[in-house]
Amino acid sequence: MPHWLQLMLDSLPSLLWAALIFTVPLTLLSFVLGLTVGLGAALGRLFGPKPLVALVRFYVWIFRGTPLLVQLFLIFYGLPSVGILLDAFTAALIGFTLNIGAYTSEIIRAAIGSVPKGQWEAAHSIGMTWGQAMRRTILPQAGRVAVPPLSNTFISLVKDTSLAAAITVPEMFQAAQRIVATTYEPLILYVEAAILYLAMSSVLSALQTRLEERLNRYGGFLEARS
């Protein structure tokens, strides 16, 4: 067996374990929390008072306008200067959550804005409150519009978690770095890590395609009924 293949096979369990224990949980938690932050920020910007709108716009401006790596460094290495100490995973989770929240807020805001005004009027005409109209009429329609860009954001987040290695989170890419430090084979190990990230992204892209197809069929069914 070639040396490069043997090295890949030997290192594969360590890389997969790091992905299972750190990369996957970090991705899922960051996306769920970021989506929650994004929804709140989008609603605040669309329907909140002017001070809240200004605050949300400032938040989005900061986190969309600065590199994610810089944000992670500020949280993990910078906050201890003011007495706030965070472990690496928590710092990464906060950084990814705030970053994802800023991007998803714009996606959700645009999706809600794409729902025709007549849908609001129809909901109010049958006695729905603002909250009922949002939950039962607006958000389901906005969700169909938001799924493709949100799915792309999720797939990008899977790859972006590799940046957590820079603040010592022992996720998959840092596991590869540690193996490189003992084997002195950076090309082989980094290619293997790239293949694993590519595999995860490919699976998620296929799931995204199937989800979009189902949503399109469901949307066509609703349009036919209406």
GROMACS .gro file of C-alpha atoms in nm:
model
  226
    1MET     CA    1   0.000   0.000   0.000
    2PRO     CA    2   0.134   0.345  -0.090
    3HIS     CA    3   0.264   0.552   0.201
    4TRP     CA    4   0.021   0.839   0.136
    5LEU     CA    5  -0.281   0.607   0.137
    6GLN     CA    6  -0.170   0.433   0.455
    7LEU     CA    7  -0.125   0.771   0.625
    8MET     CA    8  -0.471   0.881   0.517
    9LEU     CA    9  -0.628   0.561   0.648
   10ASP     CA   10  -0.441   0.586   0.978
   11SER     CA   11  -0.543   0.948   1.035
   12LEU     CA   12  -0.904   0.910   0.919
   13PRO     CA   13  -1.046   0.794   1.257
   14SER     CA   14  -0.892   1.095   1.436
   15LEU     CA   15  -1.029   1.337   1.178
   16LEU     CA   16  -1.376   1.184   1.181
   17TRP     CA   17  -1.384   1.182   1.562
   18ALA     CA   18  -1.289   1.551   1.574
   19ALA     CA   19  -1.560   1.624   1.317
   20LEU     CA   20  -1.820   1.432   1.517
   21ILE     CA   21  -1.730   1.579   1.857
   22PHE     CA   22  -1.654   1.939   1.760
   23THR     CA   23  -1.718   2.033   1.395
   24VAL     CA   24  -2.074   1.900   1.370
   25PRO     CA   25  -2.197   2.031   1.710
   26LEU     CA   26  -2.032   2.368   1.650
   27THR     CA   27  -2.199   2.394   1.311
   28LEU     CA   28  -2.546   2.292   1.429
   29LEU     CA   29  -2.548   2.501   1.745
   30SER     CA   30  -2.409   2.808   1.569
   31PHE     CA   31  -2.664   2.785   1.290
   32VAL     CA   32  -2.966   2.731   1.514
   33LEU     CA   33  -2.866   3.011   1.751
   34GLY     CA   34  -2.762   3.237   1.462
   35LEU     CA   35  -3.092   3.176   1.286
   36THR     CA   36  -3.276   3.272   1.604
   37VAL     CA   37  -3.070   3.590   1.635
   38GLY     CA   38  -3.123   3.661   1.265
   39LEU     CA   39  -3.500   3.622   1.289
   40GLY     CA   40  -3.515   3.857   1.586
   41ALA     CA   41  -3.289   4.109   1.414
   42ALA     CA   42  -3.493   4.094   1.093
   43LEU     CA   43  -3.822   4.149   1.275
   44GLY     CA   44  -3.667   4.429   1.478
   45ARG     CA   45  -3.542   4.603   1.167
   46LEU     CA   46  -3.871   4.566   0.981
   47PHE     CA   47  -4.118   4.641   1.258
   48GLY     CA   48  -3.924   4.783   1.554
   49PRO     CA   49  -3.893   5.141   1.675
   50LYS     CA   50  -3.624   5.363   1.526
   51PRO     CA   51  -3.368   5.310   1.805
   52LEU     CA   52  -3.396   4.933   1.764
   53VAL     CA   53  -3.371   4.962   1.386
   54ALA     CA   54  -3.054   5.168   1.424
   55LEU     CA   55  -2.908   4.915   1.669
   56VAL     CA   56  -2.981   4.621   1.439
   57ARG     CA   57  -2.833   4.801   1.139
   58PHE     CA   58  -2.518   4.875   1.340
   59TYR     CA   59  -2.490   4.510   1.447
   60VAL     CA   60  -2.530   4.385   1.090
   61TRP     CA   61  -2.284   4.645   0.961
   62ILE     CA   62  -2.018   4.538   1.211
   63PHE     CA   63  -2.045   4.163   1.164
   64ARG     CA   64  -2.088   4.166   0.787
   65GLY     CA   65  -1.813   4.420   0.739
   66THR     CA   66  -1.534   4.253   0.937
   67PRO     CA   67  -1.359   3.919   0.877
   68LEU     CA   68  -1.491   3.623   1.074
   69LEU     CA   69  -1.139   3.532   1.184
   70VAL     CA   70  -1.091   3.879   1.332
   71GLN     CA   71  -1.421   3.843   1.520
   72LEU     CA   72  -1.308   3.511   1.667
   73PHE     CA   73  -0.975   3.659   1.774
   74LEU     CA   74  -1.146   3.957   1.938
   75ILE     CA   75  -1.377   3.730   2.137
   76PHE     CA   76  -1.119   3.469   2.241
   77TYR     CA   77  -0.800   3.672   2.273
   78GLY     CA   78  -0.939   4.024   2.317
   79LEU     CA   79  -1.211   3.985   2.580
   80PRO     CA   80  -0.972   3.854   2.850
   81SER     CA   81  -0.817   4.203   2.846
   82VAL     CA   82  -1.141   4.334   3.001
   83GLY     CA   83  -1.182   4.041   3.238
   84ILE     CA   84  -1.406   3.818   3.024
   85LEU     CA   85  -1.256   3.469   2.996
   86LEU     CA   86  -1.414   3.216   2.762
   87ASP     CA   87  -1.308   2.866   2.669
   88ALA     CA   88  -1.229   2.809   2.303
   89PHE     CA   89  -1.550   2.629   2.208
   90THR     CA   90  -1.773   2.888   2.376
   91ALA     CA   91  -1.582   3.173   2.210
   92ALA     CA   92  -1.617   3.006   1.871
   93LEU     CA   93  -1.986   2.942   1.929
   94ILE     CA   94  -2.048   3.308   2.018
   95GLY     CA   95  -1.846   3.431   1.721
   96PHE     CA   96  -2.016   3.205   1.467
   97THR     CA   97  -2.360   3.274   1.614
   98LEU     CA   98  -2.325   3.651   1.590
   99ASN     CA   99  -2.176   3.627   1.241
  100ILE     CA  100  -2.447   3.393   1.114
  101GLY     CA  101  -2.713   3.606   1.282
  102ALA     CA  102  -2.602   3.913   1.088
  103TYR     CA  103  -2.614   3.735   0.752
  104THR     CA  104  -2.937   3.545   0.813
  105SER     CA  105  -3.110   3.861   0.934
  106GLU     CA  106  -3.067   4.012   0.589
  107ILE     CA  107  -3.186   3.692   0.422
  108ILE     CA  108  -3.496   3.673   0.640
  109ARG     CA  109  -3.567   4.046   0.607
  110ALA     CA  110  -3.559   4.018   0.228
  111ALA     CA  111  -3.775   3.704   0.235
  112ILE     CA  112  -4.041   3.869   0.451
  113GLY     CA  113  -4.030   4.176   0.230
  114SER     CA  114  -4.095   3.958  -0.075
  115VAL     CA  115  -4.436   3.847   0.055
  116PRO     CA  116  -4.703   4.054  -0.123
  117LYS     CA  117  -4.877   4.318   0.085
  118GLY     CA  118  -5.209   4.159  -0.009
  119GLN     CA  119  -5.121   3.859   0.210
  120TRP     CA  120  -5.108   4.086   0.515
  121GLU     CA  121  -5.437   4.244   0.418
  122ALA     CA  122  -5.602   3.907   0.363
  123ALA     CA  123  -5.485   3.782   0.702
  124HIS     CA  124  -5.611   4.094   0.879
  125SER     CA  125  -5.943   4.077   0.694
  126ILE     CA  126  -6.024   3.741   0.852
  127GLY     CA  127  -5.947   3.869   1.200
  128MET     CA  128  -5.588   3.755   1.250
  129THR     CA  129  -5.368   3.953   1.485
  130TRP     CA  130  -5.022   4.065   1.374
  131GLY     CA  131  -4.863   3.767   1.545
  132GLN     CA  132  -5.108   3.521   1.394
  133ALA     CA  133  -5.061   3.667   1.049
  134MET     CA  134  -4.685   3.643   1.087
  135ARG     CA  135  -4.687   3.282   1.209
  136ARG     CA  136  -4.959   3.140   0.986
  137THR     CA  137  -4.931   3.340   0.666
  138ILE     CA  138  -4.615   3.546   0.626
  139LEU     CA  139  -4.338   3.328   0.770
  140PRO     CA  140  -4.442   3.008   0.585
  141GLN     CA  141  -4.430   3.195   0.253
  142ALA     CA  142  -4.110   3.376   0.344
  143GLY     CA  143  -3.955   3.045   0.446
  144ARG     CA  144  -3.983   2.910   0.092
  145VAL     CA  145  -3.794   3.212  -0.038
  146ALA     CA  146  -3.533   3.197   0.238
  147VAL     CA  147  -3.447   2.826   0.219
  148PRO     CA  148  -3.195   2.841  -0.070
  149PRO     CA  149  -2.980   3.126   0.071
  150LEU     CA  150  -3.009   2.989   0.425
  151SER     CA  151  -2.897   2.648   0.300
  152ASN     CA  152  -2.598   2.806   0.131
  153THR     CA  153  -2.515   2.985   0.454
  154PHE     CA  154  -2.528   2.656   0.644
  155ILE     CA  155  -2.298   2.484   0.396
  156SER     CA  156  -2.054   2.775   0.415
  157LEU     CA  157  -2.063   2.751   0.795
  158VAL     CA  158  -1.952   2.388   0.781
  159LYS     CA  159  -1.636   2.500   0.603
  160ASP     CA  160  -1.593   2.814   0.812
  161THR     CA  161  -1.571   2.608   1.131
  162SER     CA  162  -1.215   2.529   1.026
  163LEU     CA  163  -1.132   2.884   1.138
  164ALA     CA  164  -1.201   2.773   1.495
  165ALA     CA  165  -0.867   2.591   1.482
  166ALA     CA  166  -0.704   2.935   1.505
  167ILE     CA  167  -0.843   2.977   1.856
  168THR     CA  168  -0.748   2.622   1.962
  169VAL     CA  169  -1.084   2.447   1.916
  170PRO     CA  170  -0.984   2.084   1.847
  171GLU     CA  171  -1.215   2.043   1.547
  172MET     CA  172  -1.132   1.850   1.232
  173PHE     CA  173  -0.885   2.092   1.077
  174GLN     CA  174  -0.687   2.129   1.397
  175ALA     CA  175  -0.681   1.751   1.427
  176ALA     CA  176  -0.518   1.747   1.084
  177GLN     CA  177  -0.270   2.012   1.198
  178ARG     CA  178  -0.173   1.805   1.501
  179ILE     CA  179  -0.113   1.498   1.288
  180VAL     CA  180   0.096   1.708   1.049
  181ALA     CA  181   0.309   1.820   1.346
  182THR     CA  182   0.406   1.457   1.414
  183THR     CA  183   0.421   1.314   1.060
  184TYR     CA  184   0.559   1.615   0.868
  185GLU     CA  185   0.324   1.535   0.580
  186PRO     CA  186   0.119   1.855   0.535
  187LEU     CA  187   0.017   1.791   0.174
  188ILE     CA  188  -0.135   1.449   0.242
  189LEU     CA  189  -0.316   1.550   0.562
  190TYR     CA  190  -0.453   1.879   0.432
  191VAL     CA  191  -0.573   1.711   0.113
  192GLU     CA  192  -0.750   1.453   0.329
  193ALA     CA  193  -0.913   1.727   0.538
  194ALA     CA  194  -1.019   1.904   0.219
  195ILE     CA  195  -1.174   1.582   0.088
  196LEU     CA  196  -1.374   1.540   0.409
  197TYR     CA  197  -1.501   1.898   0.396
  198LEU     CA  198  -1.589   1.846   0.030
  199ALA     CA  199  -1.779   1.527   0.114
  200MET     CA  200  -1.982   1.699   0.385
  201SER     CA  201  -2.058   1.995   0.159
  202SER     CA  202  -2.162   1.766  -0.126
  203VAL     CA  203  -2.403   1.570   0.095
  204LEU     CA  204  -2.556   1.893   0.227
  205SER     CA  205  -2.585   2.034  -0.127
  206ALA     CA  206  -2.771   1.721  -0.238
  207LEU     CA  207  -3.007   1.750   0.060
  208GLN     CA  208  -3.059   2.118  -0.020
  209THR     CA  209  -3.159   2.031  -0.376
  210ARG     CA  210  -3.412   1.774  -0.258
  211LEU     CA  211  -3.555   2.015  -0.001
  212GLU     CA  212  -3.596   2.289  -0.260
  213GLU     CA  213  -3.769   2.046  -0.497
  214ARG     CA  214  -4.015   1.946  -0.225
  215LEU     CA  215  -4.084   2.308  -0.137
  216ASN     CA  216  -4.140   2.393  -0.503
  217ARG     CA  217  -4.389   2.108  -0.538
  218TYR     CA  218  -4.566   2.220  -0.221
  219GLY     CA  219  -4.572   2.578  -0.346
  220GLY     CA  220  -4.715   2.470  -0.677
  221PHE     CA  221  -4.984   2.271  -0.498
  222LEU     CA  222  -5.084   2.574  -0.292
  223GLU     CA  223  -5.093   2.799  -0.597
  224ALA     CA  224  -5.308   2.547  -0.782
  225ARG     CA  225  -5.555   2.534  -0.491
  226SER     CA  226  -5.573   2.913  -0.473
   0.00000   0.00000   0.00000
